[in-house]
Coordinates of C-alpha atoms in Angstrom, one line a residue:
Chain A
X1 CA -6.7 35.7 24.5
X2 CA -6.7 34.0 21.2
X3 CA -3.8 32.0 20.2
X4 CA -2.4 32.0 16.4
X5 CA -1.8 28.6 14.9
X6 CA 1.3 27.9 13.8
X7 CA -0.8 27.5 9.9
X8 CA -2.3 30.9 10.1
X9 CA 1.7 32.6 11.0
X10 CA 2.7 30.3 7.8
X11 CA 0.2 32.2 6.4
X12 CA 0.3 35.4 7.4
X13 CA 4.2 35.3 6.8
X14 CA 3.2 33.9 3.2
X15 CA 1.3 36.8 2.3
X16 CA 3.9 39.4 3.2
X17 CA 6.1 37.5 1.7
X18 CA 4.6 37.7 -1.9
X19 CA 3.6 34.1 -1.7
X20 CA 7.1 33.3 -2.8
X21 CA 8.0 31.7 0.7
X22 CA 8.9 28.0 1.2
X23 CA 7.7 27.0 4.6
X24 CA 10.6 25.3 5.6
X25 CA 13.0 28.4 5.1
X26 CA 9.9 30.4 7.2
X27 CA 10.0 28.2 10.4
X28 CA 13.7 27.3 10.0
X29 CA 13.4 31.1 10.7
X30 CA 10.9 31.7 13.4
X31 CA 11.3 28.0 15.2
X32 CA 8.4 26.9 17.4
X33 CA 6.0 24.3 18.1
X34 CA 4.0 22.4 15.4
X35 CA 1.6 21.3 17.9
X36 CA 1.1 25.0 18.4
X37 CA -2.0 24.4 16.1
X38 CA -3.7 21.2 17.9
X39 CA -4.1 23.8 21.1
X40 CA -6.1 26.2 19.2
X41 CA -10.1 25.6 19.5
X42 CA -10.5 25.3 16.0
X43 CA -7.5 23.0 15.7
X44 CA -7.0 20.4 12.5
X45 CA -8.3 17.0 12.9
X46 CA -7.1 14.2 10.7
X47 CA -11.1 13.4 10.4
X48 CA -11.0 16.7 8.1
X49 CA -9.9 15.1 5.0
X50 CA -7.7 15.9 2.4
X51 CA -5.6 18.2 3.8
X52 CA -5.1 20.7 1.3
X53 CA -7.5 23.8 2.7
X54 CA -4.8 23.3 6.1
X55 CA -1.8 23.7 3.6
X56 CA -0.7 27.7 3.7
X57 CA -0.9 30.0 0.3
X58 CA 3.2 29.9 -1.1
X59 CA 3.5 26.5 0.9
X60 CA 5.8 24.3 -1.4
X61 CA 7.8 21.4 0.3
X62 CA 11.0 21.6 0.5
X63 CA 12.8 18.6 -2.1
X64 CA 16.1 17.9 -1.8
X65 CA 15.6 17.9 2.5
X66 CA 12.6 15.1 1.1
X67 CA 15.0 13.2 -0.9
X68 CA 17.3 13.2 1.6
X69 CA 14.9 11.9 4.7
X70 CA 13.8 9.1 1.7
X71 CA 17.1 7.7 1.3
X72 CA 18.1 7.0 4.8
X73 CA 14.6 6.1 6.2
X74 CA 14.6 3.6 3.8
X75 CA 17.0 2.0 5.8
X76 CA 14.7 1.8 9.3
X77 CA 11.6 0.3 6.9
X78 CA 12.2 -0.3 3.3
X79 CA 10.9 1.9 0.8
X80 CA 7.4 2.4 1.2
X81 CA 8.7 4.4 4.5
X82 CA 10.6 5.8 3.1
X83 CA 8.4 7.7 0.5
X84 CA 5.9 8.2 3.2
X85 CA 7.4 9.1 6.4
X86 CA 10.4 11.9 4.6
X87 CA 7.1 13.1 2.7
X88 CA 5.1 13.2 5.9
X89 CA 7.0 14.1 8.2
X90 CA 8.5 17.2 6.5
X91 CA 4.7 18.2 6.1
X92 CA 3.9 17.9 9.9
X93 CA 7.2 19.6 10.5
X94 CA 6.5 22.6 8.1
X95 CA 2.3 23.0 8.1
X96 CA 1.9 20.5 11.3
X97 CA -1.6 19.8 11.8
X98 CA -3.3 17.5 11.5
X99 CA 0.3 16.2 10.1
X100 CA 1.7 16.7 13.3
X101 CA -1.3 14.4 14.2
X102 CA -0.5 11.3 11.8
X103 CA 1.2 8.1 12.5
X104 CA 4.6 7.6 10.4
X105 CA 5.8 4.0 10.6
X106 CA 2.3 3.2 9.0
X107 CA 3.7 2.1 5.4
X108 CA 6.7 -0.4 6.5
X109 CA 3.5 -3.1 5.1
X110 CA 4.3 -1.2 1.9
X111 CA 7.9 -3.1 1.7
X112 CA 8.5 -5.2 -1.3
X113 CA 5.4 -4.6 -2.7
X114 CA 3.0 -5.2 -0.2
X115 CA 4.4 -7.3 3.0
X116 CA 7.3 -8.8 0.6
X117 CA 4.8 -9.8 -1.9
X118 CA 6.0 -8.6 -5.4
X119 CA 3.2 -6.4 -6.3
X120 CA 3.3 -2.1 -6.6
X121 CA 6.3 -0.6 -5.2
X122 CA 6.3 0.3 -1.9
X123 CA 8.0 4.4 -3.2
X124 CA 4.8 4.3 -5.7
X125 CA 2.1 3.4 -2.4
X126 CA 3.4 5.5 0.2
X127 CA 3.9 8.2 -2.4
X128 CA 0.1 7.4 -3.2
X129 CA -1.1 7.7 0.1
X130 CA 0.5 11.7 0.7
X131 CA -0.9 12.7 -2.4
X132 CA -4.5 11.3 -1.7
X133 CA -4.2 12.7 2.1
X134 CA -3.8 16.1 0.3
X135 CA -5.9 16.3 -3.3
X136 CA -9.5 16.8 -2.8
X137 CA -10.4 17.0 -6.6
X138 CA -10.7 13.8 -7.6
X139 CA -10.1 14.8 -11.2
X140 CA -6.7 16.3 -10.6
X141 CA -5.8 13.3 -8.0
X142 CA -6.6 10.5 -10.3
X143 CA -3.7 12.8 -13.1
X144 CA -1.6 12.5 -10.4
X145 CA -1.6 9.3 -9.4
X146 CA -1.9 8.2 -12.9
X147 CA 1.2 10.1 -13.9
X148 CA 3.0 9.1 -10.9
X149 CA 2.8 5.6 -12.0
X150 CA 3.7 6.3 -15.6
X151 CA 6.3 7.7 -14.6
X152 CA 7.5 5.1 -12.5
X153 CA 6.8 2.7 -15.6
X154 CA 9.0 5.1 -18.0
X155 CA 12.5 6.6 -15.8
X156 CA 16.0 5.2 -15.6
X157 CA 16.3 4.9 -11.9
X158 CA 18.0 4.9 -9.9
X159 CA 19.4 9.3 -9.5
X160 CA 19.5 10.3 -6.3
X161 CA 23.1 10.4 -4.7
X162 CA 23.0 11.1 -1.0
X163 CA 24.6 13.5 0.9
X164 CA 25.4 11.2 3.4
X165 CA 25.6 7.4 2.8
X166 CA 23.7 5.4 5.5
X167 CA 25.8 2.9 7.9
X168 CA 23.7 -0.2 7.0
X169 CA 24.7 0.6 3.3
X170 CA 27.2 -2.5 2.0
X171 CA 26.8 -1.7 -1.7
X172 CA 29.7 -3.5 -4.0
X173 CA 28.8 -1.3 -6.8
X174 CA 29.2 2.2 -7.7
X175 CA 26.7 4.1 -7.3
X176 CA 28.9 7.5 -7.2
X177 CA 27.5 10.5 -8.8
X178 CA 30.0 10.3 -11.5
X179 CA 28.5 6.5 -11.8
X180 CA 25.3 6.0 -11.5
X181 CA 24.1 6.2 -14.7
X182 CA 25.9 3.3 -15.6
X183 CA 23.4 1.2 -13.1
X184 CA 20.0 2.7 -14.4
X185 CA 17.0 0.1 -15.8
X186 CA 14.1 1.7 -16.4
X187 CA 11.3 -0.6 -15.0
X188 CA 8.6 -0.2 -17.7
X189 CA 6.1 -1.8 -14.9
X190 CA 5.4 -0.3 -11.0
X191 CA 5.1 -3.9 -9.7
X192 CA 8.0 -4.4 -7.1
X193 CA 9.7 -7.7 -8.0
X194 CA 9.3 -7.2 -12.5
X195 CA 11.4 -3.7 -11.5
X196 CA 13.4 -5.8 -8.9
X197 CA 14.1 -8.6 -11.2
X198 CA 15.4 -6.5 -14.7
X199 CA 17.8 -3.9 -12.4
X200 CA 19.4 -6.9 -11.2
X201 CA 19.7 -9.0 -14.1
X202 CA 21.3 -6.0 -15.5
X203 CA 23.8 -5.2 -12.8
X204 CA 24.2 -9.1 -12.5
X205 CA 23.3 -9.1 -8.6
X206 CA 20.4 -10.6 -6.7
X207 CA 16.8 -9.3 -6.0
X208 CA 18.5 -10.1 -2.4
X209 CA 21.5 -8.7 -2.6
X210 CA 23.3 -5.7 -0.8
X211 CA 23.6 -3.7 -3.7
X212 CA 19.3 -4.3 -4.3
X213 CA 18.9 -2.4 -1.2
X214 CA 20.8 0.6 -1.9
X215 CA 19.2 1.1 -5.2
X216 CA 15.6 0.7 -3.3
X217 CA 17.0 3.1 -1.0
X218 CA 17.5 5.8 -3.4
X219 CA 14.8 5.1 -5.8
X220 CA 12.8 6.2 -2.1
X221 CA 14.7 8.9 -3.1
X222 CA 13.6 9.8 -6.8
X223 CA 10.1 9.0 -6.1
X224 CA 10.0 10.9 -3.1
X225 CA 11.2 13.5 -4.8
X226 CA 8.5 13.4 -7.9
X227 CA 6.0 13.3 -5.5
X228 CA 7.1 16.9 -4.4
X229 CA 7.6 18.1 -7.9
X230 CA 3.5 16.7 -8.3
X231 CA 2.4 18.5 -4.9
X232 CA 4.5 21.9 -5.6
X233 CA 2.9 22.4 -9.1
X234 CA -0.5 21.3 -7.1
X235 CA -0.3 23.4 -4.5
X236 CA 0.8 26.7 -6.7
X237 CA -1.6 26.4 -9.3
X238 CA -4.8 24.6 -7.4
X239 CA -5.6 22.3 -10.2
X240 CA -3.3 19.4 -11.8
X241 CA -3.8 17.9 -15.7
X242 CA -1.9 14.9 -16.3
X243 CA 1.0 15.0 -18.9
X244 CA 2.5 11.5 -19.3
X245 CA 0.4 9.1 -22.2
X246 CA 0.2 5.4 -22.1
X247 CA 2.8 4.6 -24.2
X248 CA 2.4 3.5 -28.3
X249 CA 2.5 0.2 -27.9
X250 CA -0.2 0.1 -24.9
X251 CA -2.3 2.7 -26.6
X252 CA -2.4 -0.1 -29.7
X253 CA -3.6 -3.0 -27.7
X254 CA -6.1 -0.8 -25.3
X255 CA -7.6 0.4 -29.0
X256 CA -8.8 -2.8 -29.6
X257 CA -9.1 -4.2 -26.1
X258 CA -11.7 -1.0 -24.4
X259 CA -13.3 -1.7 -21.8
X260 CA -16.8 -1.5 -23.3
X261 CA -16.1 -4.3 -26.2
X262 CA -17.4 -7.9 -25.2
X263 CA -14.7 -9.7 -26.0
X264 CA -11.1 -9.9 -24.4
X265 CA -12.4 -6.6 -22.9
X266 CA -9.7 -4.3 -20.4
X267 CA -9.7 -1.8 -18.1
X268 CA -5.8 -0.3 -17.5
X269 CA -4.0 2.5 -17.4
X270 CA -0.4 -0.1 -17.2
X271 CA 2.2 -0.8 -19.8
X272 CA 1.0 -3.8 -21.8
X273 CA 4.4 -5.0 -22.7
X274 CA 6.1 -5.6 -19.9
X275 CA 3.6 -8.5 -18.5
X276 CA 2.3 -9.6 -22.0
X277 CA 5.5 -9.5 -24.7
X278 CA 3.8 -12.7 -26.4
X279 CA 0.6 -10.1 -27.2
X280 CA 1.8 -7.2 -28.2
X281 CA 4.9 -9.2 -30.6
X282 CA 3.3 -11.3 -33.2
X283 CA -0.1 -10.5 -31.9
X284 CA -2.8 -12.8 -33.0
X285 CA -4.9 -12.1 -35.8
Chain B
X1 CA -14.7 12.7 39.0
X2 CA -12.7 10.5 36.7
X3 CA -14.8 9.6 33.7
X4 CA -14.2 6.2 32.0
X5 CA -13.8 5.0 28.2
X6 CA -16.3 3.8 26.1
X7 CA -13.1 1.4 25.7
X8 CA -12.8 0.7 29.1
X9 CA -16.6 -0.3 29.6
X10 CA -16.2 -2.7 26.7
X11 CA -13.9 -4.2 27.9
X12 CA -14.7 -4.7 31.2
X13 CA -18.3 -5.9 30.4
X14 CA -16.8 -8.1 28.0
X15 CA -14.9 -9.8 30.7
X16 CA -17.6 -10.0 33.0
X17 CA -19.9 -12.1 29.7
X18 CA -16.4 -14.4 29.5
X19 CA -14.7 -12.0 26.9
X20 CA -17.0 -13.7 24.3
X21 CA -19.2 -10.6 24.1
X22 CA -18.9 -9.2 20.5
X23 CA -19.2 -5.5 20.3
X24 CA -21.7 -4.5 18.2
X25 CA -24.4 -6.6 20.5
X26 CA -22.9 -4.6 23.6
X27 CA -22.9 -1.4 21.9
X28 CA -26.7 -1.8 20.9
X29 CA -27.5 -2.4 23.8
X30 CA -25.8 0.1 25.9
X31 CA -26.2 2.9 23.4
X32 CA -23.8 6.0 24.2
X33 CA -21.5 7.9 22.1
X34 CA -18.2 7.2 20.6
X35 CA -16.3 10.3 21.2
X36 CA -16.4 8.9 24.8
X37 CA -12.8 8.0 24.9
X38 CA -12.0 11.0 23.6
X39 CA -12.7 13.5 26.1
X40 CA -10.5 11.4 28.7
X41 CA -8.0 12.3 29.6
X42 CA -5.4 9.4 28.3
X43 CA -7.6 9.3 25.2
X44 CA -6.5 7.4 22.3
X45 CA -4.7 9.2 19.3
X46 CA -4.4 8.6 15.8
X47 CA -0.6 9.1 15.4
X48 CA 0.1 5.9 18.6
X49 CA -0.4 3.5 15.9
X50 CA -1.3 0.3 15.1
X51 CA -4.1 0.4 17.2
X52 CA -4.4 -3.4 18.7
X53 CA -3.9 -1.9 22.4
X54 CA -7.4 0.5 22.1
X55 CA -9.1 -2.9 21.3
X56 CA -10.9 -4.8 24.0
X57 CA -10.0 -8.4 25.2
X58 CA -13.2 -10.4 23.5
X59 CA -14.0 -7.9 20.7
X60 CA -15.1 -9.5 17.6
X61 CA -16.0 -7.6 14.2
X62 CA -19.2 -8.3 13.1
X63 CA -19.1 -9.9 9.7
X64 CA -22.3 -9.9 8.7
X65 CA -22.7 -6.0 9.1
X66 CA -19.2 -5.4 7.4
X67 CA -19.8 -7.5 4.0
X68 CA -23.5 -5.4 3.6
X69 CA -21.5 -2.0 4.4
X70 CA -19.0 -3.0 1.6
X71 CA -21.6 -3.8 -0.7
X72 CA -23.2 -0.5 -0.1
X73 CA -20.3 1.8 0.1
X74 CA -19.3 0.6 -3.0
X75 CA -21.8 2.1 -4.9
X76 CA -20.5 6.0 -3.3
X77 CA -17.2 5.5 -4.2
X78 CA -16.1 2.1 -5.6
X79 CA -14.0 -0.7 -4.5
X80 CA -11.7 -0.3 -1.6
X81 CA -13.9 2.8 -0.3
X82 CA -16.3 0.1 -0.3
X83 CA -14.5 -2.3 1.7
X84 CA -12.0 0.5 3.6
X85 CA -15.4 2.2 4.7
X86 CA -17.0 -0.6 5.8
X87 CA -14.2 -2.1 8.0
X88 CA -13.2 1.1 10.0
X89 CA -16.4 2.7 10.6
X90 CA -17.3 -0.7 12.3
X91 CA -14.6 -0.3 14.2
X92 CA -15.3 3.6 15.4
X93 CA -19.1 2.6 16.1
X94 CA -17.7 -0.6 18.4
X95 CA -14.2 0.6 19.8
X96 CA -14.9 4.6 19.0
X97 CA -11.3 5.9 19.4
X98 CA -8.7 6.1 17.5
X99 CA -10.7 4.4 15.1
X100 CA -13.5 7.1 15.0
X101 CA -10.7 9.9 14.8
X102 CA -10.3 8.0 11.4
X103 CA -11.3 9.6 7.7
X104 CA -13.7 7.8 6.3
X105 CA -13.1 8.5 2.8
X106 CA -10.1 7.9 2.7
X107 CA -9.0 4.7 0.3
X108 CA -11.8 6.0 -2.5
X109 CA -9.1 6.4 -4.7
X110 CA -8.4 2.8 -4.5
X111 CA -11.0 1.7 -6.7
X112 CA -10.4 0.6 -10.6
X113 CA -6.6 -0.9 -9.4
X114 CA -5.6 2.6 -8.2
X115 CA -7.1 5.5 -9.8
X116 CA -8.4 3.2 -12.0
X117 CA -4.9 2.3 -13.4
X118 CA -5.6 -1.4 -13.3
X119 CA -3.1 -2.2 -10.4
X120 CA -3.6 -3.7 -7.2
X121 CA -7.8 -4.6 -6.8
X122 CA -8.8 -2.4 -4.4
X123 CA -10.5 -4.1 -2.3
X124 CA -8.0 -5.9 -1.3
X125 CA -6.3 -2.6 -0.7
X126 CA -8.8 -1.4 1.3
X127 CA -8.9 -4.2 3.4
X128 CA -4.8 -3.9 3.4
X129 CA -4.9 -0.2 5.2
X130 CA -7.0 -1.6 7.6
X131 CA -4.9 -4.7 8.8
X132 CA -2.3 -2.6 9.2
X133 CA -3.7 0.1 11.4
X134 CA -4.0 -3.2 14.1
X135 CA -1.6 -5.8 13.6
X136 CA 2.0 -4.7 15.3
X137 CA 3.5 -7.9 15.5
X138 CA 5.4 -7.5 11.5
X139 CA 5.1 -11.5 11.0
X140 CA 1.7 -11.7 11.9
X141 CA 1.0 -9.0 9.5
X142 CA 3.2 -10.7 7.1
X143 CA 1.7 -13.9 6.8
X144 CA -1.9 -11.6 7.7
X145 CA -1.1 -9.7 4.0
X146 CA 0.4 -12.5 1.8
X147 CA -3.1 -15.0 2.9
X148 CA -5.5 -12.2 2.1
X149 CA -3.6 -11.9 -1.2
X150 CA -3.4 -15.1 -2.3
X151 CA -6.7 -15.8 -1.0
X152 CA -8.2 -13.5 -3.8
X153 CA -6.3 -15.0 -6.0
X154 CA -7.6 -18.7 -5.8
X155 CA -11.1 -18.0 -4.8
X156 CA -14.2 -17.9 -7.3
X157 CA -15.9 -14.1 -6.9
X158 CA -18.2 -13.3 -6.5
X159 CA -20.4 -15.0 -3.4
X160 CA -22.0 -12.4 -1.1
X161 CA -25.5 -11.9 -1.5
X162 CA -27.2 -8.5 -0.3
X163 CA -29.6 -8.2 2.1
X164 CA -31.1 -4.9 0.0
X165 CA -30.3 -4.4 -3.6
X166 CA -28.6 -1.1 -3.9
X167 CA -30.7 1.6 -6.2
X168 CA -27.2 2.6 -8.0
X169 CA -27.3 -1.8 -9.5
X170 CA -28.2 -2.2 -12.9
X171 CA -26.9 -5.8 -13.2
X172 CA -29.1 -7.7 -16.2
X173 CA -26.9 -11.1 -14.9
X174 CA -28.4 -13.2 -12.3
X175 CA -26.7 -12.1 -9.0
X176 CA -28.9 -14.2 -6.7
X177 CA -28.4 -16.6 -4.4
X178 CA -29.5 -19.3 -6.3
X179 CA -27.4 -18.3 -9.6
X180 CA -24.3 -16.6 -8.3
X181 CA -22.3 -19.7 -8.0
X182 CA -22.8 -20.3 -12.0
X183 CA -21.1 -16.2 -12.1
X184 CA -17.8 -16.8 -10.3
X185 CA -14.8 -17.0 -11.2
X186 CA -10.9 -17.9 -9.9
X187 CA -9.5 -14.2 -11.2
X188 CA -5.5 -16.3 -10.7
X189 CA -3.9 -12.6 -10.3
X190 CA -4.8 -9.5 -7.6
X191 CA -4.4 -7.1 -10.2
X192 CA -7.7 -5.0 -11.1
X193 CA -7.1 -4.9 -14.5
X194 CA -6.3 -8.8 -14.7
X195 CA -9.3 -10.0 -12.6
X196 CA -11.7 -7.7 -14.3
X197 CA -11.2 -9.1 -17.8
X198 CA -10.5 -12.9 -16.9
X199 CA -14.6 -12.4 -15.0
X200 CA -16.1 -10.9 -17.8
X201 CA -14.5 -12.8 -20.5
X202 CA -17.0 -15.8 -18.9
X203 CA -19.9 -13.3 -18.3
X204 CA -19.8 -12.1 -21.9
X205 CA -19.9 -8.7 -20.7
X206 CA -17.4 -5.3 -20.5
X207 CA -15.0 -4.0 -18.3
X208 CA -17.1 -0.7 -17.7
X209 CA -20.7 -3.0 -17.2
X210 CA -23.3 -2.7 -15.7
X211 CA -22.6 -6.3 -14.7
X212 CA -18.8 -5.6 -14.1
X213 CA -20.0 -2.9 -11.0
X214 CA -22.5 -5.2 -9.6
X215 CA -20.0 -7.9 -9.4
X216 CA -17.5 -5.5 -7.4
X217 CA -19.5 -4.4 -5.0
X218 CA -19.9 -8.0 -4.2
X219 CA -15.7 -8.7 -4.4
X220 CA -15.7 -5.9 -1.7
X221 CA -18.4 -7.3 0.5
X222 CA -16.4 -10.8 0.4
X223 CA -12.9 -9.3 1.0
X224 CA -14.3 -7.5 3.9
X225 CA -15.6 -10.7 5.3
X226 CA -11.9 -11.8 4.6
X227 CA -10.3 -9.6 6.5
X228 CA -13.0 -9.3 9.2
X229 CA -11.9 -13.7 9.3
X230 CA -8.4 -12.6 9.9
X231 CA -8.6 -10.1 12.2
X232 CA -10.9 -11.9 14.4
X233 CA -8.6 -14.7 14.4
X234 CA -5.7 -12.3 15.3
X235 CA -7.2 -10.4 18.5
X236 CA -8.6 -13.8 19.4
X237 CA -5.5 -15.6 19.5
X238 CA -3.3 -12.7 20.0
X239 CA -1.2 -14.0 16.7
X240 CA -1.4 -15.3 13.0
X241 CA 0.7 -18.2 10.8
X242 CA -0.1 -18.0 7.3
X243 CA -2.5 -21.0 6.1
X244 CA -1.7 -20.5 2.0
X245 CA 1.1 -21.4 0.4
X246 CA 2.0 -20.6 -3.1
X247 CA 1.0 -22.5 -5.6
X248 CA 2.8 -25.2 -6.9
X249 CA 3.8 -24.1 -10.3
X250 CA 4.7 -20.3 -8.8
X251 CA 7.2 -22.0 -6.2
X252 CA 8.6 -24.6 -9.7
X253 CA 9.2 -21.3 -10.5
X254 CA 10.6 -19.8 -7.3
X255 CA 12.8 -22.8 -6.6
X256 CA 15.1 -22.1 -9.6
X257 CA 14.4 -18.2 -9.6
X258 CA 15.1 -17.3 -6.2
X259 CA 16.0 -13.9 -4.8
X260 CA 19.6 -15.3 -4.1
X261 CA 20.8 -16.6 -7.2
X262 CA 22.5 -13.9 -10.3
X263 CA 20.7 -14.7 -13.4
X264 CA 17.0 -14.2 -13.6
X265 CA 16.9 -13.5 -9.9
X266 CA 12.8 -12.9 -8.4
X267 CA 11.4 -12.0 -5.1
X268 CA 8.0 -12.6 -5.8
X269 CA 4.7 -14.1 -3.6
X270 CA 2.3 -13.7 -6.6
X271 CA 0.9 -15.8 -8.8
X272 CA 3.6 -16.7 -12.3
X273 CA 1.4 -18.1 -14.7
X274 CA -0.9 -15.5 -14.4
X275 CA 1.4 -13.0 -16.2
X276 CA 3.8 -15.4 -17.8
X277 CA 1.9 -18.4 -19.4
X278 CA 5.0 -18.8 -21.9
X279 CA 7.2 -19.5 -19.2
X280 CA 5.5 -21.6 -16.8
X281 CA 4.0 -24.1 -19.8
X282 CA 6.7 -25.2 -22.2
X283 CA 9.8 -24.2 -19.7
X284 CA 13.0 -22.9 -21.8
X285 CA 15.9 -25.2 -20.8

């Protein structure tokens, strides 16, 4: 007897429904175990990377479900954990193997800009790992990652309003839907410490405050939601073209400081002005 | 018949030899397949994370072998790939599962500071993934990661001299053992674009030059070697305590700009002076 995998089931159902079905909706109706695929002879393996080929046609991640999970998981393991686990657990539950064979606690180390070091924001870092696990074409992968980093640098955070406030949250500021826009700050940097300091400065709180934690939990949801948008676009079309250009100030910098000149040569896609304000205003000639 | 796993074999052999045997040397003598473990009933799984528990007593990574691989793999997939694949393939070949079940091309996206964006150096990023895959205790993990980032920021690179120059290398500078110290630069930052620009500036070459590539290939070997040192220390003792303090200038900054104050609050372990030179000299009072 040939057993049929969960992936094949989804693929067939997706095709039968014109490819527009979401895996979440379909699996909710069917039930069944996400381990089914692993029991077949040709089960997907973790080493058979990346995993686009294991995702059925017509599949789309459920943004709302992922965002609420990202907010909730933040409180169990930090920002990178929130974004990564929400996305990867959703893929495990709706696609099955090989996503269901991966460790869901693998991105706790990314919290606070890698082990609290203040480097790359964990929500972005966790999202990058998920994009990387799916997208095979290096050009599409680079474009998606560049857009995620650039979108982060230029977006006012946080936006997400949780369906249920986590019991660990001890915010003193008003993060309600009616007020959240008043708390938002554009980070202009994808580095944790810069993003964090600027948000705290505007809102009159400390970097180690419960309000900052409440902000970062919502940030995990915002970034995980953006990753859902990027992945759903890529999965639907099979390709991805970058949509965000470098800001005009930084474009001016790297217009002269190219990666091919011999003096003060620069290879970067980051915003220049957040770290180098004295170079971007009153530039020495 | 009970089959004995490769891991059990190594463990027993290591104990028989007083625990001082390296897995590389032992496996070279024994031969056999690294898939053996996966064929037993209780085979290690990728999801059973992290993987310290699957590494036999007395095991140590072979630094020299890992460094040469990191240099060579750089030319096939960039800096993050070089460091990550060298370490992970070595673990796969000498420990077996679950390392042998992981994708070895999973860190190509880290090249050039994540998809060429100039953020965290890929060699460090790849190394962090490997440390994270092994170390369970969050305190030891944080200390090892902090030491790796801080060591990178304060070390003159590159140092490694390859056993064989890769055919793709087209360096014009003299990277020989007799001359390499003259090319070395301390990056003072773990960000790719800053590390890269400073090295190029000293050596009179462009960020996109073949000489920069030759430097980064050796940097992959240097960082992979440091990760070997960190992991071997942790595996031998079962613990890890941070050895590197924040530099005195940055310690002065965060002495006032603490994570608990309400104005200009900062949470960071990074060096301050590389991005904020106007704040660390002639500080406004």
